[in-house]
Coordinates of C-alpha atoms in Angstrom, one line a residue:
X1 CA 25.0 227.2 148.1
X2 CA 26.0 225.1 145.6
X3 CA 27.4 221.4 146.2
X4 CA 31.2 222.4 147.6
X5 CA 33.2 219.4 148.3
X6 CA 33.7 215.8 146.8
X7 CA 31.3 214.3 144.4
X8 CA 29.1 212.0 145.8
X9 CA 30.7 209.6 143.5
X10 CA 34.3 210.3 145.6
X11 CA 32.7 210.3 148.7
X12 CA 31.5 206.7 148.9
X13 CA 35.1 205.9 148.5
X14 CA 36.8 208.9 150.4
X15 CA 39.0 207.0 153.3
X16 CA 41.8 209.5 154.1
X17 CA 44.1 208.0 156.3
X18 CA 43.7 208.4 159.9
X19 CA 44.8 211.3 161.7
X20 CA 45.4 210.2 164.8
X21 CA 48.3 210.4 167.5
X22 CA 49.7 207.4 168.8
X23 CA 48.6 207.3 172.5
X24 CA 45.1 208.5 171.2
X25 CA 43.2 205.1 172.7
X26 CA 45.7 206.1 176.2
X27 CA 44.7 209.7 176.4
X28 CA 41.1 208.7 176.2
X29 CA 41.6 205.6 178.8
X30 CA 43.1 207.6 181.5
X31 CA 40.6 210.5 181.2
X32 CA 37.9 208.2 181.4
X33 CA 39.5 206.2 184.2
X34 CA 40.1 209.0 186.4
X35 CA 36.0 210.7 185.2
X36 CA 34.8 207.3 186.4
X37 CA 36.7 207.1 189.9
X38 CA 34.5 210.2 191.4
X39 CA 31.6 207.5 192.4
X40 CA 28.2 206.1 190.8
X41 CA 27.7 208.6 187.8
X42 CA 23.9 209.3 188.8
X43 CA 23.5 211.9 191.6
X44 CA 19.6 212.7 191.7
X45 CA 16.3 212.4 189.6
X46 CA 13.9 214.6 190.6
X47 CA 10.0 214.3 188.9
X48 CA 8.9 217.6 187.2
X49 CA 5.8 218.9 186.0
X50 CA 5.8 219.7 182.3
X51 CA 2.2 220.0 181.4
X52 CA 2.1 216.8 179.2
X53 CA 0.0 214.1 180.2
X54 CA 1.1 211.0 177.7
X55 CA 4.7 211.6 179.1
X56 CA 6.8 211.7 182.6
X57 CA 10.0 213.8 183.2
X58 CA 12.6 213.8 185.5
X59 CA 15.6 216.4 185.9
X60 CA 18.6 214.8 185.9
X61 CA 22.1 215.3 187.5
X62 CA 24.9 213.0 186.7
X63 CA 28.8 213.1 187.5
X64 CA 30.8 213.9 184.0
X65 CA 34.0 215.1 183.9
X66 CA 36.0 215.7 187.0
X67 CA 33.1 215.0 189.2
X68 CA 31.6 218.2 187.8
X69 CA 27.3 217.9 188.1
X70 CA 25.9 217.3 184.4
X71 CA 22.3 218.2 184.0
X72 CA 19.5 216.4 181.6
X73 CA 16.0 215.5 181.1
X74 CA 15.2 212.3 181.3
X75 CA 11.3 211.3 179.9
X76 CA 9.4 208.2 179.7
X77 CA 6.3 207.4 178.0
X78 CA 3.2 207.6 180.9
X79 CA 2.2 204.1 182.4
X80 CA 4.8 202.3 180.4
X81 CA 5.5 199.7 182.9
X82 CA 8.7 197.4 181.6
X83 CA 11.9 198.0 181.3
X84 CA 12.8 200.2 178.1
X85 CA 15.4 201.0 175.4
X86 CA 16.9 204.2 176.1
X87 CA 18.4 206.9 173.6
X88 CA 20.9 209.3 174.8
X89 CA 20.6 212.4 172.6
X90 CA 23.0 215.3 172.4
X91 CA 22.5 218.4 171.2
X92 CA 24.2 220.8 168.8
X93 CA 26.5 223.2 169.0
X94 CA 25.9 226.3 171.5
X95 CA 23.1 224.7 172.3
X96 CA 21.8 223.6 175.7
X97 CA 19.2 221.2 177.2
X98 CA 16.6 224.0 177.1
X99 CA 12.8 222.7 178.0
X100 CA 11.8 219.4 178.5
X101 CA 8.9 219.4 176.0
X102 CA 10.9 220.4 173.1
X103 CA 12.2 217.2 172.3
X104 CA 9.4 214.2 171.8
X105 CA 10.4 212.8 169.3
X106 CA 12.2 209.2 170.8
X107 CA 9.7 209.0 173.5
X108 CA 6.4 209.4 171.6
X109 CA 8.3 206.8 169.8
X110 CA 8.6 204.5 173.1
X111 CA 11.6 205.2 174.1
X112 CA 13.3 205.7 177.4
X113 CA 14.7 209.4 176.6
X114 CA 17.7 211.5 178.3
X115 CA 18.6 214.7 176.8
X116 CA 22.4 215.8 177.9
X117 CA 22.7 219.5 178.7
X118 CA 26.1 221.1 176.8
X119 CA 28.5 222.4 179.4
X120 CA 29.5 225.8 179.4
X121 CA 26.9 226.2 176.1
X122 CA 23.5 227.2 175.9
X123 CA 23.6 230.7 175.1
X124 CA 23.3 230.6 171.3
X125 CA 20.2 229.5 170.4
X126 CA 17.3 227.8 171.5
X127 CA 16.0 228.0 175.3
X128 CA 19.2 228.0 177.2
X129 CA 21.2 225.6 179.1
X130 CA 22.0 225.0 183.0
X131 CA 25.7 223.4 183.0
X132 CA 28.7 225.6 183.6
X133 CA 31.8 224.3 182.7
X134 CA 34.1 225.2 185.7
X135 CA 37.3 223.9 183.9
X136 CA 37.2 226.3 180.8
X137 CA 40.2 228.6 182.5
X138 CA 42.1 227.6 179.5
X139 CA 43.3 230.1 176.4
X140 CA 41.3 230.3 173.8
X141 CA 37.5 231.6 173.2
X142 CA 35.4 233.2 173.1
X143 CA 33.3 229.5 171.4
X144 CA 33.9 226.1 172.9
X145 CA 35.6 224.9 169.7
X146 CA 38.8 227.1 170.9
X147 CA 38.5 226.6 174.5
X148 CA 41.9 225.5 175.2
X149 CA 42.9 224.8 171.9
X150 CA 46.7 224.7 172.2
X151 CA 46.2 221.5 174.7
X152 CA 44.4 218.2 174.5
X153 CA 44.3 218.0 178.4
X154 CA 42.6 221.7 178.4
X155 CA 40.5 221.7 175.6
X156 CA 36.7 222.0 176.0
X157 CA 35.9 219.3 174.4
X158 CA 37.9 216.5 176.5
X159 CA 35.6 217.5 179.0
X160 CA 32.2 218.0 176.9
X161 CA 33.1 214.0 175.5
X162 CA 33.6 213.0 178.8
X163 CA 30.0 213.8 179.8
X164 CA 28.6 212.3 177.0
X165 CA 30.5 208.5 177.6
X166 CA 29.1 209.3 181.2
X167 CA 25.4 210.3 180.1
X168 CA 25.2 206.7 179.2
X169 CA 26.3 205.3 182.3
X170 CA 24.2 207.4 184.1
X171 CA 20.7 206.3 182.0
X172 CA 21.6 202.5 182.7
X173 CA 21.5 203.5 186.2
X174 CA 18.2 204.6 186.1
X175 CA 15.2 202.8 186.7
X176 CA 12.9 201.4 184.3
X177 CA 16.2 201.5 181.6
X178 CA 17.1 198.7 179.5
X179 CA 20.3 199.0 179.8
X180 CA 21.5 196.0 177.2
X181 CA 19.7 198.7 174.8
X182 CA 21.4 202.1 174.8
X183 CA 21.8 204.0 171.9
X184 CA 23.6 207.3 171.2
X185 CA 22.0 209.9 168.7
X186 CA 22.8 213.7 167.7
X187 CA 23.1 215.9 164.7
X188 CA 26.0 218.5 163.9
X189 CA 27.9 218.4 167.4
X190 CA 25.9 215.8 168.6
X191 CA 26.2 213.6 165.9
X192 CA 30.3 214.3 166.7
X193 CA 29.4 213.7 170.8
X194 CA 27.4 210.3 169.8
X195 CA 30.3 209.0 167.3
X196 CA 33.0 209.7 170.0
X197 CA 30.4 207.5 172.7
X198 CA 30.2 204.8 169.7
X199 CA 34.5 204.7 170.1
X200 CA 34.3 204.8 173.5
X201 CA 31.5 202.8 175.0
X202 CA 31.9 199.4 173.4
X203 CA 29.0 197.9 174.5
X204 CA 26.6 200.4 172.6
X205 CA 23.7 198.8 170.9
X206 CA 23.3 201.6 168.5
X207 CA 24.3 204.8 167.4
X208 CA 22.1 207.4 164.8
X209 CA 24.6 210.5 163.8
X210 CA 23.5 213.0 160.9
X211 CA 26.0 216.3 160.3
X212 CA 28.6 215.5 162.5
X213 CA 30.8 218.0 163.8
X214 CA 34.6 216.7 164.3
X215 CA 35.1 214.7 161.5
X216 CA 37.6 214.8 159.2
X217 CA 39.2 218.1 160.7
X218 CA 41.7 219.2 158.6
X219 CA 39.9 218.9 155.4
X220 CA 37.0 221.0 157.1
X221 CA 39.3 223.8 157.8
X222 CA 40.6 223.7 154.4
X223 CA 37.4 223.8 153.3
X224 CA 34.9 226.3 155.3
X225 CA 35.1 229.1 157.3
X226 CA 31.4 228.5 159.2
X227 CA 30.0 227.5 162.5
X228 CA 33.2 226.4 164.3
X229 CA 35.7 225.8 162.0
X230 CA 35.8 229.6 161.2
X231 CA 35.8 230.1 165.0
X232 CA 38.8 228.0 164.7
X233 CA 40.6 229.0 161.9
X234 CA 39.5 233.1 163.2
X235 CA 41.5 231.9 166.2
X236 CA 44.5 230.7 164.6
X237 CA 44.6 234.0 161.9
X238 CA 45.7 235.7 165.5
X239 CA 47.6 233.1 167.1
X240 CA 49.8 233.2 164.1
X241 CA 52.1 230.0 164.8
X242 CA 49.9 228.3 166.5
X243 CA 48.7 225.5 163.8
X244 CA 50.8 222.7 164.9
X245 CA 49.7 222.5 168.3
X246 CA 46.1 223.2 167.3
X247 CA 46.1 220.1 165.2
X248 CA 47.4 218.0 167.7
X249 CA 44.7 219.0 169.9
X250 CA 42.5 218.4 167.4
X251 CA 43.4 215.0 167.0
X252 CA 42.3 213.4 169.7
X253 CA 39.1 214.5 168.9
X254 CA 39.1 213.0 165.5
X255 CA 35.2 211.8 164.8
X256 CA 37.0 209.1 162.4
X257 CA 39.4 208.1 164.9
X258 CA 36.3 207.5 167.5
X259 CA 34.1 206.0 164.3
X260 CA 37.0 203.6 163.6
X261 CA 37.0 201.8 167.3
X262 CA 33.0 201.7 167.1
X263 CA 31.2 198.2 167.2
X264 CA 27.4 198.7 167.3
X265 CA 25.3 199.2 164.0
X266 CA 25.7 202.6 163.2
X267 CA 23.1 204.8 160.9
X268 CA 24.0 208.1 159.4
X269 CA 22.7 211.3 157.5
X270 CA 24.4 213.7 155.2
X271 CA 23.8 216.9 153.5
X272 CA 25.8 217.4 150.3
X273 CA 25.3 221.3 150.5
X274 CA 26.6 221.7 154.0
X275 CA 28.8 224.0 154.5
X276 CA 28.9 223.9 158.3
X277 CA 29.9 220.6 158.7
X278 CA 31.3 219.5 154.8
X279 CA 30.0 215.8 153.7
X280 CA 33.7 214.5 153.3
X281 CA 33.8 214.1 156.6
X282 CA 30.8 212.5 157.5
X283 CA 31.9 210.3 154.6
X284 CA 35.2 209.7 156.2
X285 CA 33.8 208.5 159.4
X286 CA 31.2 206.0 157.8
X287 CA 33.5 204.6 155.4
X288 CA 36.0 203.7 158.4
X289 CA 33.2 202.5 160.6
X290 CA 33.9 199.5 163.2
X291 CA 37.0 198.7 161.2
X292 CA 39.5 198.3 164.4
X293 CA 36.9 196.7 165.9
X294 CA 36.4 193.8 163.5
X295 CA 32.7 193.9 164.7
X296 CA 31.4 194.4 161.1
X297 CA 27.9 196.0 162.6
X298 CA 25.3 196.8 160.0
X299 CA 25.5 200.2 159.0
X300 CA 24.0 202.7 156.1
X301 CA 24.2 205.9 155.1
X302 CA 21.6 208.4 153.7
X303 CA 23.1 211.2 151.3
X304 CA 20.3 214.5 150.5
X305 CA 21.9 216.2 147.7
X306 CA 20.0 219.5 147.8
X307 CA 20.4 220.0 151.3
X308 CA 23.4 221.6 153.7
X309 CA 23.7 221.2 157.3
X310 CA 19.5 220.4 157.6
X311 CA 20.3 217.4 156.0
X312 CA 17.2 215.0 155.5
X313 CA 15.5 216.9 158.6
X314 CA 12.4 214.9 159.2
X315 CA 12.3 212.6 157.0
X316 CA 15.5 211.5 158.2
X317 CA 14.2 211.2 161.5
X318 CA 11.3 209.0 159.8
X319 CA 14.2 206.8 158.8
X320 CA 15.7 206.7 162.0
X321 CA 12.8 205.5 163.7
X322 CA 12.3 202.7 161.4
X323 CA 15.9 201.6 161.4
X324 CA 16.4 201.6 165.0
X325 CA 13.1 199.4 166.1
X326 CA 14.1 197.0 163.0
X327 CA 17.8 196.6 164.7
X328 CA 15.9 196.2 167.9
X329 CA 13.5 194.1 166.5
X330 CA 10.4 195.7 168.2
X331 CA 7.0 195.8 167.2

């Protein structure tokens, strides 16, 4: 597939104006208000035995949205004995928490480690998922992008964003956490999930996001009919009518409205080929970074013009790595 959307030339200067409803920073305080009333977001860690001997695992539960039990793994390098960073990783779309050993990456790297399960996902690829989602009785379906579409208070991801601004409060309240150092990190829905955390949790110390799902919305549905904007846009070729409300939904879950309120240093990845989520709005989100925040983090951005929605794969991960222990200043 050929490169689709903006030249990179545009796109280091593409800043559409914000879509974004007026009580969007309102709907997000009182849904996070009420998630955080339901008592200490951590329920239980409980040791498991994966097989590998350099690291230690525990399964997670944590209270996300409406009290409802979030699962995760949560890993730590074996015998490390101080307190240490933590990343929060979410995964992509369909996707669930699947095995503990499939993701090493953050804490071969030293890193304190929790892996958020997807509610109500898990089923699409990879090794499967263990967190219903008891609230989808909403229209819409049969993908979580259209889970109660027509309503901002129903819609699947309300509640899957939720979870993820809780995920972090439930790693600083484990032991052995530094909690002063959390970052959030994801590709494709997670790099979406870890931009909304980066607009919500303003004491993040760091956020790594390549492919993110949910940003720049409109353009994306103008744009492609893959991965969940075709689910969407299949949804509303039915619905025939239903394109106002949709929209309204859909902006409160604006990644550039989130990406606009962030304030920690913020590092992202971009394929120009992808098709799945299209550059111009990963471009849209960087280029309005931290500016309601007046924070003025660092921040960068790493383009791969011959790649779609695999984006710099691993040796964008090699450039994670090194960017987060320089922010961190660590050895």
């Amino acid at each position: 597939m050929p490169a689709f959307d903006l030249p990179q030339t545009e796109l280091e200067h593409h800043r559409p104006a914000p879509d974004e409803p007026d009580d969007f920073d309102d709907f997000w305080h009182r849904t996070l208000t009420k998630a955080a009333t339901g008592g200490d977001p951590l329920v239980s860690a409980r040791p498991v035995e994966t097989g590998l001997r350099l690291t230690r695992t525990w399964d997670v539960t944590f209270r996300g949205f409406g009290g409802d039990p979030v699962r995760a793994w949560f890993s730590r390098p074996a015998g490390a004995a101080r307190p240490l960073p933590a990343v929060v990783e979410y995964a992509g779309y369909g996707r669930g928490r699947g095995l503990p050993h499939e993701r090493l990456t953050w804490v071969a790297a030293g890193y304190a480690h929790l892996l958020m399960d997807n509610r109500g996902q898990g089923d699409q690829y990879g090794c499967g998922g263990d967190t219903p989602d008891p609230h989808a009785g909403a229209p819409g379906g049969p993908g979580p992008a259209v889970r109660g579409l027509l309503d901002p208070h129903d819609h699947h991801y309300r509640r899957l964003i939720t979870d993820a601004v809780r995920a972090v409060a439930a790693v600083r309240a484990l032991p052995g956490v530094d909690a002063a150092r959390t970052a959030a990190v994801g590709n494709s829905q997670g790099g979406g999930l870890a931009l909304a955390v980066a607009g919500l949790v303003p004491d993040l110390a760091a956020v790594l996001v390549s492919a993110p799902l949910l940003c720049g919305i409109r353009r994306a549905l103008d744009l492609t009919d893959a991965g969940p904007y075709g689910e969407i846009a299949a949804y509303l070729s039915v619905r025939r009518g239903s394109e106002n409300a949709a929209h309204r939904t859909l902006s409160y879950l604006e990644g550039v409205s989130f990406a606009r309120r962030a304030h920690a240093p913020g590092h992202f990845g971009v394929g120009l080929r992808d098709t799945v989520c299209p550059p111009s709005g990963a471009y849209a989100a960087f280029n309005r970074y931290a500016e309601l925040s007046g924070a003025g983090p660092r921040k960068e951005i790493h383009a791969y013009p011959f790649n779609g929605h695999e984006g710099g794969d691993a040796v964008h991960v090699r450039r994670q790595l090194a960017w987060l222990a320089d922010v961190w200043e660590l050895d």
